[in-house]
Short mmCIF file of C-alpha atoms in Angstrom, two decimals:
data_model
loop_
_atom_site.label_atom_id
_atom_site.label_comp_id
_atom_site.label_asym_id
_atom_site.label_seq_id
_atom_site.Cartn_x
_atom_site.Cartn_y
_atom_site.Cartn_z
CA MET A 132 -0.08 -0.07 0.41
CA ASN A 133 2.98 2.51 0.04
CA GLY A 134 5.32 1.46 -2.03
CA GLY A 135 3.89 3.07 -5.47
CA TYR A 136 1.27 0.13 -6.45
CA ARG A 137 -1.60 2.31 -7.87
CA GLY A 138 -4.07 -1.31 -8.32
CA GLU A 139 -7.30 -2.15 -6.37
CA ILE A 140 -6.15 -3.68 -2.60
CA TYR A 141 -9.04 -5.73 -1.20
CA PRO A 142 -8.25 -7.31 2.60
CA ILE A 143 -10.09 -10.22 2.79
CA ASN A 144 -11.15 -11.10 6.33
CA PRO A 145 -13.74 -13.04 8.27
CA LYS A 146 -14.24 -10.62 11.60
CA ALA A 147 -12.91 -7.37 10.63
CA SER A 148 -14.63 -4.15 8.83
CA GLU A 149 -11.99 -2.50 8.05
CA ILE A 150 -8.04 -3.29 8.01
CA LEU A 151 -5.22 -0.74 8.08
CA ASP A 152 -8.07 2.32 6.82
CA ARG A 153 -9.99 -0.07 3.28
CA LYS A 154 -12.62 -2.04 4.14
CA ALA A 155 -12.35 -5.40 4.64
CA PHE A 156 -14.27 -8.02 3.43
CA LYS A 157 -15.76 -11.24 4.70
CA SER A 158 -15.09 -13.16 1.47
CA ILE A 159 -13.48 -13.00 -1.61
CA ALA A 160 -17.07 -13.71 -3.22
CA ASP A 161 -18.71 -9.80 -1.78
CA VAL A 162 -15.48 -8.20 -3.99
CA PRO A 163 -17.26 -5.87 -6.61
CA GLY A 164 -15.83 -6.89 -9.90
CA ASP A 165 -12.66 -8.40 -11.08
CA VAL A 166 -9.81 -9.29 -8.98
CA ASP A 167 -6.56 -10.31 -10.87
CA VAL A 168 -5.06 -11.84 -8.48
CA ALA A 169 -4.89 -13.20 -4.03
CA VAL A 170 -1.80 -12.88 -1.57
CA PHE A 171 -2.92 -16.16 0.84
CA ALA A 172 -1.07 -15.28 4.32
CA ILE A 173 -3.41 -17.00 6.34
CA PRO A 174 -3.62 -20.45 8.58
CA ALA A 175 -2.01 -23.39 6.13
CA LYS A 176 -5.91 -25.17 7.39
CA PHE A 177 -7.95 -22.55 6.35
CA VAL A 178 -6.00 -22.14 2.36
CA ALA A 179 -7.85 -24.86 0.24
CA ALA A 180 -11.18 -23.45 1.45
CA ALA A 181 -10.39 -20.39 0.37
CA LEU A 182 -9.11 -21.05 -2.55
CA GLU A 183 -11.90 -22.70 -3.26
CA GLU A 184 -13.37 -19.12 -2.86
CA VAL A 185 -10.86 -17.46 -5.01
CA GLY A 186 -11.66 -20.32 -7.60
CA ALA A 187 -14.98 -19.36 -7.78
CA LYS A 188 -14.27 -16.14 -8.23
CA GLY A 189 -12.69 -16.67 -11.70
CA VAL A 190 -9.12 -15.38 -9.82
CA ALA A 191 -5.68 -16.21 -12.53
CA GLY A 192 -3.27 -16.19 -9.09
CA ALA A 193 -3.09 -16.54 -6.38
CA ILE A 194 0.30 -16.21 -3.96
CA LEU A 195 0.43 -19.10 -1.04
CA ILE A 196 2.93 -17.67 1.66
CA PRO A 197 1.64 -20.26 4.60
CA SER A 198 3.99 -23.02 5.83
CA GLY A 199 3.13 -26.79 6.81
CA PHE A 200 2.51 -27.97 3.37
CA GLY A 201 4.78 -31.08 2.23
CA GLU A 202 7.24 -29.15 3.25
CA THR A 203 6.47 -30.24 6.24
CA GLY A 204 5.03 -33.45 6.08
CA ASN A 205 1.43 -32.39 5.70
CA GLN A 206 2.21 -33.45 1.46
CA GLU A 207 -2.05 -34.25 1.82
CA LEU A 208 -2.68 -30.74 2.52
CA GLN A 209 -0.22 -29.53 -0.19
CA ASP A 210 -2.58 -31.85 -3.76
CA GLU A 211 -5.13 -30.65 -1.84
CA VAL A 212 -4.42 -27.44 -2.52
CA LEU A 213 -3.07 -28.47 -5.63
CA ALA A 214 -6.37 -30.34 -6.78
CA ILE A 215 -8.48 -27.20 -6.31
CA ALA A 216 -6.29 -24.78 -7.95
CA ARG A 217 -5.91 -26.69 -11.03
CA LYS A 218 -9.87 -27.28 -11.26
CA HIS A 219 -10.15 -23.96 -11.64
CA GLY A 220 -7.18 -23.14 -13.45
CA VAL A 221 -5.20 -20.52 -10.78
CA ARG A 222 -1.50 -20.67 -11.26
CA ILE A 223 -0.13 -20.76 -7.67
CA LEU A 224 3.71 -19.78 -6.13
CA GLY A 225 4.49 -21.69 -3.05
CA PRO A 226 3.48 -22.48 -1.07
CA ASN A 227 5.90 -21.64 1.72
CA ILE A 228 6.95 -18.63 -0.02
CA TYR A 229 8.36 -15.37 1.10
CA GLY A 230 6.03 -13.44 -0.96
CA TYR A 231 5.37 -11.83 -4.91
CA TYR A 232 7.41 -8.68 -6.29
CA TYR A 233 6.14 -6.97 -9.07
CA THR A 234 7.71 -3.64 -10.27
CA PRO A 235 6.33 -2.60 -14.00
CA GLU A 236 3.60 -2.26 -11.26
CA ASN A 237 4.83 -1.38 -7.97
CA LEU A 238 3.73 -4.83 -6.84
CA CYS A 239 5.15 -5.68 -3.56
CA ALA A 240 2.81 -8.55 -1.57
CA ARG A 241 5.03 -10.33 0.96
CA PRO A 242 5.08 -9.53 4.86
CA SER A 243 6.26 -7.00 6.32
CA ALA A 244 6.01 -4.29 9.50
CA ARG A 245 4.06 -1.57 8.89
CA ARG A 246 5.90 2.06 7.45
CA THR A 247 4.16 5.16 9.35
CA THR A 248 6.40 7.71 7.73
#
């Protein structure tokens, strides 16, 4: 949000109405219009259900920051997530990825401390 990206950012959280001064949506299904990419910063156990919603919305890409999949022995969950992505045609990066940076748009989608200056 403070790195120069000019596109829309839609926080999703079923328990919050606002995050960092932006309206938060209960589900990605509630976001008006199209979404290009979804960034997952949630516990691994919630990723499959959230990815199903992302796929139903028609989102083309997903960045899976959470760990707790094949790298920790949870191959079943990783296989489930991959099957959901394939079913909906969602291209994924991750899981257990530090984030994503797309320089032409100044899009930096990774966990970091919030700058206050």
